[in-house]
Coordinates of C-alpha atoms in Angstrom, one line a residue:
X1 CA 145.0 15.0 -46.7
X2 CA 146.9 17.9 -48.3
X3 CA 145.1 21.2 -48.9
X4 CA 146.5 23.5 -51.6
X5 CA 145.3 26.7 -53.4
X6 CA 146.0 27.2 -57.1
X7 CA 145.9 30.8 -58.4
X8 CA 145.0 30.8 -62.1
X9 CA 145.6 33.6 -64.6
X10 CA 143.3 33.2 -67.6
X11 CA 143.5 34.5 -71.1
X12 CA 141.0 37.4 -71.5
X13 CA 137.4 36.3 -71.4
X14 CA 138.2 32.7 -70.4
X15 CA 137.6 32.8 -66.6
X16 CA 133.9 31.6 -66.6
X17 CA 134.7 28.7 -69.0
X18 CA 137.8 27.8 -67.0
X19 CA 135.8 27.8 -63.8
X20 CA 133.5 25.0 -65.0
X21 CA 136.5 23.0 -66.3
X22 CA 138.5 23.4 -63.1
X23 CA 135.5 22.5 -60.9
X24 CA 135.2 19.2 -62.7
X25 CA 138.7 18.0 -61.9
X26 CA 139.0 15.3 -59.3
X27 CA 140.7 16.8 -56.1
X28 CA 139.3 20.3 -56.7
X29 CA 136.8 20.9 -53.8
X30 CA 136.1 24.6 -54.5
X31 CA 136.8 27.2 -57.2
X32 CA 135.9 30.8 -57.7
X33 CA 136.4 33.6 -60.1
X34 CA 138.0 36.5 -58.3
X35 CA 139.1 40.1 -58.9
X36 CA 142.8 41.0 -58.5
X37 CA 146.1 39.7 -59.9
X38 CA 144.6 36.3 -60.7
X39 CA 141.3 35.3 -62.3
X40 CA 140.4 32.1 -60.5
X41 CA 141.3 30.4 -57.2
X42 CA 140.9 26.6 -56.9
X43 CA 141.1 24.8 -53.6
X44 CA 142.5 21.3 -53.7
X45 CA 142.0 18.5 -51.1
X46 CA 144.1 15.5 -52.1
X47 CA 145.8 12.6 -50.4
X48 CA 149.5 13.6 -51.0
X49 CA 151.8 16.3 -52.1
X50 CA 152.5 14.4 -55.3
X51 CA 148.8 14.6 -56.0
X52 CA 148.9 18.4 -55.7
X53 CA 151.4 18.4 -58.6
X54 CA 149.2 16.1 -60.6
X55 CA 146.2 18.3 -60.3
X56 CA 147.9 21.7 -60.5
X57 CA 150.6 21.1 -63.0
X58 CA 149.2 18.2 -65.1
X59 CA 145.5 19.0 -65.1
X60 CA 144.8 22.7 -64.4
X61 CA 148.0 24.1 -66.1
X62 CA 147.1 22.2 -69.3
X63 CA 143.6 23.5 -69.8
X64 CA 143.4 25.6 -72.9
X65 CA 143.0 29.3 -71.9
X66 CA 145.2 29.0 -68.7
X67 CA 148.0 31.6 -69.0
X68 CA 149.8 30.8 -65.7
X69 CA 149.3 29.2 -62.3
X70 CA 150.8 29.5 -58.8
X71 CA 150.3 26.8 -56.2
X72 CA 150.4 27.3 -52.4
X73 CA 150.3 24.3 -50.1
X74 CA 148.7 24.8 -46.7
X75 CA 151.0 24.0 -43.7
X76 CA 148.3 22.6 -41.4

């Protein structure tokens, strides 16, 4: 399994709605609204690095209200 963390910047006022949508995506095992440079952090647990791209770039990035994402893959 591959673990990755997706940092999500949301448009103003969209973080709570985005949290619910991100949590419903297959491969997302945890998500939280946070304070700081990003608005939400999602934890992915997927079978392959290619699946990280599918979830982060194809699913999360395309949700209406997402301004930007950054993805970090855990090394162990």
